[in-house]
Every structure is written in C-alpha cells, then in structure tokens.
Tab-separated table of C-alpha atoms in Angstrom:
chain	number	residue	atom	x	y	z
N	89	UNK	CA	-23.318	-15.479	48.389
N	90	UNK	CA	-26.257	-13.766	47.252
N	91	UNK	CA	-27.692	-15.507	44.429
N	92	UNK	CA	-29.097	-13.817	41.651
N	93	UNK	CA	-31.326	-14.521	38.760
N	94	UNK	CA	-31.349	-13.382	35.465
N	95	UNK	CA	-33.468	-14.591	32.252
N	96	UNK	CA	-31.365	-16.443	29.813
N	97	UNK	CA	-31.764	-14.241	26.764
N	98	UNK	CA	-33.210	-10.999	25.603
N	99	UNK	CA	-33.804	-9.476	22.116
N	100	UNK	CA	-33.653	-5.764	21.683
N	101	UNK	CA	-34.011	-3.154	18.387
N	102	UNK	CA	-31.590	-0.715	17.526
N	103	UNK	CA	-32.141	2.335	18.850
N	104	UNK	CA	-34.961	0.971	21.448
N	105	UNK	CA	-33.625	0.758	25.202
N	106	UNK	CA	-33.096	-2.490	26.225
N	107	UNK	CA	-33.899	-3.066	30.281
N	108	UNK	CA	-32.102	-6.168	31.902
N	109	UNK	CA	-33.931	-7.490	34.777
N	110	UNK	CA	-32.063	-9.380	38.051
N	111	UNK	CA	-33.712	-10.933	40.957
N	112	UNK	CA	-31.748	-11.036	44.119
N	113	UNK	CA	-34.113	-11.573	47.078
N	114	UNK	CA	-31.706	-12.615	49.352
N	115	UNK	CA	-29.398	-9.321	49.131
N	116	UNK	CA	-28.008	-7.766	52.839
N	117	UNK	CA	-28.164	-4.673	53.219
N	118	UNK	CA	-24.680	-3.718	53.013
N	119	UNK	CA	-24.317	-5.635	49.330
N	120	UNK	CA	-23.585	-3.885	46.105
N	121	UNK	CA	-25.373	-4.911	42.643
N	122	UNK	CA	-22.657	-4.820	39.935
N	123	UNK	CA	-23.792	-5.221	36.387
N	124	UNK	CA	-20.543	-6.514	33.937
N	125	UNK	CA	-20.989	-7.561	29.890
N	126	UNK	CA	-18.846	-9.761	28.067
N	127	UNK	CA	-18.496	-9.174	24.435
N	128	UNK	CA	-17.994	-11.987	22.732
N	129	UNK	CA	-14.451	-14.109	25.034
N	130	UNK	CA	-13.221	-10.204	25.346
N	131	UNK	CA	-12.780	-9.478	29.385
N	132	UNK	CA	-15.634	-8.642	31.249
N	133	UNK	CA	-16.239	-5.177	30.906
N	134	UNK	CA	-17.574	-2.876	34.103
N	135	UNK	CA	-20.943	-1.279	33.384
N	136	UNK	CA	-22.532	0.088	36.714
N	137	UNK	CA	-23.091	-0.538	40.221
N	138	UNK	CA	-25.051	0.878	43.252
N	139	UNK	CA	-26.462	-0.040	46.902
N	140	UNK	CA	-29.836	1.361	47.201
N	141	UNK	CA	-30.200	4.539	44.909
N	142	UNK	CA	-31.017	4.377	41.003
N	143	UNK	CA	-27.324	5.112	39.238
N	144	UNK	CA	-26.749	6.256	36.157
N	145	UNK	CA	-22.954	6.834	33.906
N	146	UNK	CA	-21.945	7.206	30.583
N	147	UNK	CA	-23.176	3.760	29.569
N	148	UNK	CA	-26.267	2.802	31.004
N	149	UNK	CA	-28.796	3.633	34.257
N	150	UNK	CA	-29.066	1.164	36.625
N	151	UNK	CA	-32.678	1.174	38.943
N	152	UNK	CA	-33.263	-0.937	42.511
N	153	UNK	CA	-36.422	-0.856	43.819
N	154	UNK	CA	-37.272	0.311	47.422
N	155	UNK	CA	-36.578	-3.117	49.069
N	156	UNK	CA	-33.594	-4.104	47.167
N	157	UNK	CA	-34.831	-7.181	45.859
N	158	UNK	CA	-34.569	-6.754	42.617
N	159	UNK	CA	-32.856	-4.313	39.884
N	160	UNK	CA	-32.955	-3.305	36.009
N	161	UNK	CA	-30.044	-2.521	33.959
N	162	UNK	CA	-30.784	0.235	31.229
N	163	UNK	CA	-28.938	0.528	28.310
N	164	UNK	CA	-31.216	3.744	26.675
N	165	UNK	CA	-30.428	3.598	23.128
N	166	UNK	CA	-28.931	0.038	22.040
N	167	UNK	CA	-27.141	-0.520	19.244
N	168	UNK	CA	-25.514	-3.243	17.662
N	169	UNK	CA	-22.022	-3.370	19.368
N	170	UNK	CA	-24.295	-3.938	22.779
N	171	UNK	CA	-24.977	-7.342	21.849
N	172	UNK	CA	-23.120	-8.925	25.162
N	173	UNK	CA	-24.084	-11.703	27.526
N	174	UNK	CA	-24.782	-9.112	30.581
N	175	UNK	CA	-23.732	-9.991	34.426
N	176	UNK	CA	-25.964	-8.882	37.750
N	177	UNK	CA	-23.577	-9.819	40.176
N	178	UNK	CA	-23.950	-9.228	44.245
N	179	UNK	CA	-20.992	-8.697	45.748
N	180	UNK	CA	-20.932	-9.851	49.011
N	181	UNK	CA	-18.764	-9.402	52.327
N	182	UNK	CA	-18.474	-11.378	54.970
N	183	UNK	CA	-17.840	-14.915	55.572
N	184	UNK	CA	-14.672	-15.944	53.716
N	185	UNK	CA	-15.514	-13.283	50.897
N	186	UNK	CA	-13.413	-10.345	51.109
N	187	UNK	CA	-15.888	-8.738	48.110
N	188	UNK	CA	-15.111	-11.701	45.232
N	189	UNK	CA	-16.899	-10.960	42.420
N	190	UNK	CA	-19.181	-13.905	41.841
N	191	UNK	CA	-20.295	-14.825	38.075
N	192	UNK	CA	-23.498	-17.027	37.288
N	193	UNK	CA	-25.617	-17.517	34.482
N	194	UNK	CA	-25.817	-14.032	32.709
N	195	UNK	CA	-28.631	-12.165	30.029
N	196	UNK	CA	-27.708	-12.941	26.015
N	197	UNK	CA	-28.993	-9.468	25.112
N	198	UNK	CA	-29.147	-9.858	21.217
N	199	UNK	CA	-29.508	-6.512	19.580
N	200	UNK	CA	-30.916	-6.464	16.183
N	201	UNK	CA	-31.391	-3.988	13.093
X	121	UNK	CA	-6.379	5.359	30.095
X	122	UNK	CA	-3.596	2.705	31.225
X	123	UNK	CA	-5.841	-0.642	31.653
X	124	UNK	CA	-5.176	-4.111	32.933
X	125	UNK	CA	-2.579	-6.010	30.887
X	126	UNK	CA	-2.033	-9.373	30.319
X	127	UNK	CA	0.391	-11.774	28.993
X	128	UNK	CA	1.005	-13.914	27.412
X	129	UNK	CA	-2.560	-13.853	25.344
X	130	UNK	CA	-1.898	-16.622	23.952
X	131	UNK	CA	-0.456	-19.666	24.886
X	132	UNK	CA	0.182	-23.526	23.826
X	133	UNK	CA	1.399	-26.272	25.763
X	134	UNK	CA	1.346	-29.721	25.995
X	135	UNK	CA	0.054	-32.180	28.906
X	136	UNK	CA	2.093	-32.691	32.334
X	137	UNK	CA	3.867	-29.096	31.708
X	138	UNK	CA	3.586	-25.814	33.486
X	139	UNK	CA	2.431	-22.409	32.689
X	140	UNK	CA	2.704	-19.210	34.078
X	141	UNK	CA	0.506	-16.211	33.145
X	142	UNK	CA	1.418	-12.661	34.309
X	143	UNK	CA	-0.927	-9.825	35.403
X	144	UNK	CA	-0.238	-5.945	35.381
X	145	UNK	CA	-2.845	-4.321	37.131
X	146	UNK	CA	-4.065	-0.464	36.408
X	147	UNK	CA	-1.140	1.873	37.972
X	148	UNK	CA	-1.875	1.999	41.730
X	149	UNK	CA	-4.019	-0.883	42.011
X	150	UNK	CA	-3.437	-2.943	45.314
X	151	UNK	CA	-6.329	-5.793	44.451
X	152	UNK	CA	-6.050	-8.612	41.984
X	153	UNK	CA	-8.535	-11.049	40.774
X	154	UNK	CA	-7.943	-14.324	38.741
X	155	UNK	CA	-11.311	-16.121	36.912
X	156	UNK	CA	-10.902	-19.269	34.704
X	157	UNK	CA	-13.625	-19.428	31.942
X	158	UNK	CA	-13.802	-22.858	30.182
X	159	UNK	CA	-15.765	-22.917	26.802
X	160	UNK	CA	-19.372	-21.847	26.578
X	161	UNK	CA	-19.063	-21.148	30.748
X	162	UNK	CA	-19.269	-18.388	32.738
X	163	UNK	CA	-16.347	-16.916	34.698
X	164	UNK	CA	-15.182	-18.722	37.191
X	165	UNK	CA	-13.284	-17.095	40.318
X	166	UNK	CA	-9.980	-18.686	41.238
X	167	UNK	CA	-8.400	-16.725	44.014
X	168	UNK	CA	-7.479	-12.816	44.356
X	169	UNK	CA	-4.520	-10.755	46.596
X	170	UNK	CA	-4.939	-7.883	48.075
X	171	UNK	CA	-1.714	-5.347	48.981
X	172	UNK	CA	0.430	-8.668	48.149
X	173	UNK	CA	-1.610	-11.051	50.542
X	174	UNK	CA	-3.903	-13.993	49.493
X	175	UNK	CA	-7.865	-12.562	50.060
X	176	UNK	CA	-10.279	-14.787	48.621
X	177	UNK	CA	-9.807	-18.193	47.530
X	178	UNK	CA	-11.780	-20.306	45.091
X	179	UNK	CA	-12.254	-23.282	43.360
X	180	UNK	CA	-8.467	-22.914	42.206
X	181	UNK	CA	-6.861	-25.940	41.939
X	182	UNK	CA	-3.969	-27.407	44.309
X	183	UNK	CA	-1.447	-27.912	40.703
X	184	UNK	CA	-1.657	-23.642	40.728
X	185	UNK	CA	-0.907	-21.343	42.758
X	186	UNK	CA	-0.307	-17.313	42.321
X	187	UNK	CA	0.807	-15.023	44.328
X	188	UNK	CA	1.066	-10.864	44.004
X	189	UNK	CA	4.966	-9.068	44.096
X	190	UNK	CA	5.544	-6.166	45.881
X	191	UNK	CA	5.031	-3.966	42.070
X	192	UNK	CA	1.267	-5.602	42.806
X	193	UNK	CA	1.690	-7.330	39.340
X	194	UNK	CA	0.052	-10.969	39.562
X	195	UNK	CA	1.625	-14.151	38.195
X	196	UNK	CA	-0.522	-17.560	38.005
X	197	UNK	CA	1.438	-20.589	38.239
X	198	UNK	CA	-0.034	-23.739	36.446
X	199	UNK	CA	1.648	-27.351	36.876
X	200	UNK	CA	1.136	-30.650	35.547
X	201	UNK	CA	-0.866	-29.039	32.819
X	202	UNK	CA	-4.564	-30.981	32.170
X	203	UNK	CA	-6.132	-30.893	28.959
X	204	UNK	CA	-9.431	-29.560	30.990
X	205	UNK	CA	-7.191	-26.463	31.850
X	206	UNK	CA	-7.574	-24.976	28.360
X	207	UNK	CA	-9.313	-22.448	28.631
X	208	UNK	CA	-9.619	-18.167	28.913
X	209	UNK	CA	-8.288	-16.817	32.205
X	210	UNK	CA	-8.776	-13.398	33.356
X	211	UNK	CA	-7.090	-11.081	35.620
X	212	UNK	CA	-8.808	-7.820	36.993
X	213	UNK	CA	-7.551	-5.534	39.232
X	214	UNK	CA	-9.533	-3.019	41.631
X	215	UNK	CA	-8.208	-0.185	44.161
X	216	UNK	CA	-8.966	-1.288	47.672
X	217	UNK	CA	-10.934	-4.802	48.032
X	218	UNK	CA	-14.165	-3.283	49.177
X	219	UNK	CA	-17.908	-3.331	48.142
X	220	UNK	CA	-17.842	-0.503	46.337
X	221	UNK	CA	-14.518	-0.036	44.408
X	222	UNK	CA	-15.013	-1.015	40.847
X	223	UNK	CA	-13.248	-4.184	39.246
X	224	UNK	CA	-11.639	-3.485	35.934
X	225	UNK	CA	-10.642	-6.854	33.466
X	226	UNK	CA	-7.746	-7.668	31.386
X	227	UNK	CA	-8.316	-9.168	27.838
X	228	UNK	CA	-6.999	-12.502	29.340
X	229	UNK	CA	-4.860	-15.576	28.091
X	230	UNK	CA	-5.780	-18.314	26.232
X	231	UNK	CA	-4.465	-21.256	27.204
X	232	UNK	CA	-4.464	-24.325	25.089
X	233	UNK	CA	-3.441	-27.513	26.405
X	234	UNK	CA	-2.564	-30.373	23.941
C-alpha cells in the first residue's frame, strides 16, 4: 500500500483555516487520496477525496500538487467542533486490495478559541 | 439521510464466549467494511464483502469470521472471546468497491471483554 505521512499534531484558531499536510511519494497513478476525521471514538467520518485535480465540498478543499506526491486538506474557517484526529489515506488497487481503506497514524488538529 | 447502523453499541462479555455484531449498510449499498480499533490506536482493517462475497482480508483473526446476507447487512462473528478483543469495531459500507466510491462509517460497537 501506499504509505503516507502525516505530522502528529496541529494547532489551529477559530475562525483561521487550518491546512493538513500528507506526504505520499510512492502514490500510482491510478490511486485516490481520501481524507477521513474521527471525532473523539465516534466513526470515522468521510471528508474529501480526489485523483489529480484540487476538490472542494461542503466541508473542506482538498489540493494535490502536479506530481501527486503530496496533498493539503483545507478546512477554511475552523471552529471548535473540528478538533478531530484527521486521516490521509491512499487507497490502493491491485495486489490483494480490492480498494481497503488503509488507516495509519493520523493529524491531532486541536482547534482553539 | 439513512446512514450506516450498528448494533449492538454496546456490548459486555466475559472470556472464552462469543459475540456477534451486526451491520446495516446505507440502503443499496453492495460493499462492507469491518475495522477493529483498540484503545489509543488507529483503525485497524479486518476484512470487507462485496455483493455478498469475501473482498479484502486483513489482520482478522482465525476465532472470527463474518460474512454478508443476501439483504447486504454484515454480521461479525467473534469466538473464544480474548480480553485483547475489547475494543471499538466499525462497520462502513460503500456502493461499488472501487477507487473512487466513497466509504461511509457506522458509530460502531463497543465491545468489552471481562
């Protein structure tokens, strides 16, 4: 699997945009980034995913740069209830992966007043 | 919008005994994902079905097994219960198994072996 890395923790103010950086230099070119948070033992909740072109939804904007290697997850205006240990996940296909959804060592984003 | 349930969400049991924890994936969901997440670790992928058949397999081990029913509900079967098995485990459920189909997460079970 593609691994991916991610820097332990993160502080961000209220109201500032918090930008979660992953590493993944080993990506294919047919792999997905998929960014998930996890609220506190709550289920991991979807935020965004893409292949090559920036994406952006509801919740957050998600940018990966020309050769792949590397993406940031936006949240634009962060508020409390974003405070989350945050997921860049690669999913892969091929091998024996049918498109498993792989978790490592995520981003403690702490959002404070 | 109808999400993925789980049940039980919580649940006790004692050493050497068996558990089974049920998954109802979103309406028209054909893919099903099981993670085990042990205290202060990340999620940990255990197997996953897709349209009833066993997809990817992980580090799940040989005392469960799961399988998906022909409603594409999931049910994880636990035996000889360890205390190391307490722990959260989540089902998710996707449409299709591909790259790009979104996974979405129940709110688990807790399991609590004693």
């Amino acid at each position: 699997d593609a691994k991916t890395t991610q820097p332990t923790s993160m502080d961000c103010a209220e109201g500032r945009a918090a930008n979660l950086p992953c590493n993944h230099s080993t990506i294919s070119g047919n792999e997905y980034v998929y960014w998930y948070r996890q609220i506190h033992s709550q289920g991991p909740q979807y935020i965004i995913h893409g292949l090559k072109n920036n994406e952006t939804n509801e919740m957050a904007s998600l940018i990966i740069t020309e050769d792949r290697k590397s993406s940031t997850l936006i949240l634009p205006h962060a508020t409390l209830r974003d405070t989350a240990v945050y997921y860049c996940i690669v999913r892969v296909l091929g091998g024996t992966s049918y498109g498993k959804l792989t978790f490592g060592q995520g981003t403690i984003l702490t959002v404070h007043p | 919008a109808a999400g993925v349930i789980q049940s039980p969400r919580h649940l006790i049991k004692e050493k050497r005994e068996t558990a089974t924890l049920k998954c109802y994936p979103i309406p028209r969901h054909d893919t099903v994902y099981w993670y085990q997440q042990g205290p202060g670790q990340d999620p940990q992928f255990l197997i996953s079905f897709y349209e009833k058949m066993q997809s990817d397999k992980g580090s799940i081990p040989d005392r469960f097994s799961a399988q998906q029913f022909s409603d594409y509900h999931s049910e994880l079967n636990m035996s000889s219960l360890e205390l190391g098995d307490s722990a959260l485990y989540f089902c998710a459920s996707s449409l299709g198994r591909g790259l790009n189909t979104e996974a979405f997460f129940g709110q688990g079970t807790r399991l609590t072996v004693v």
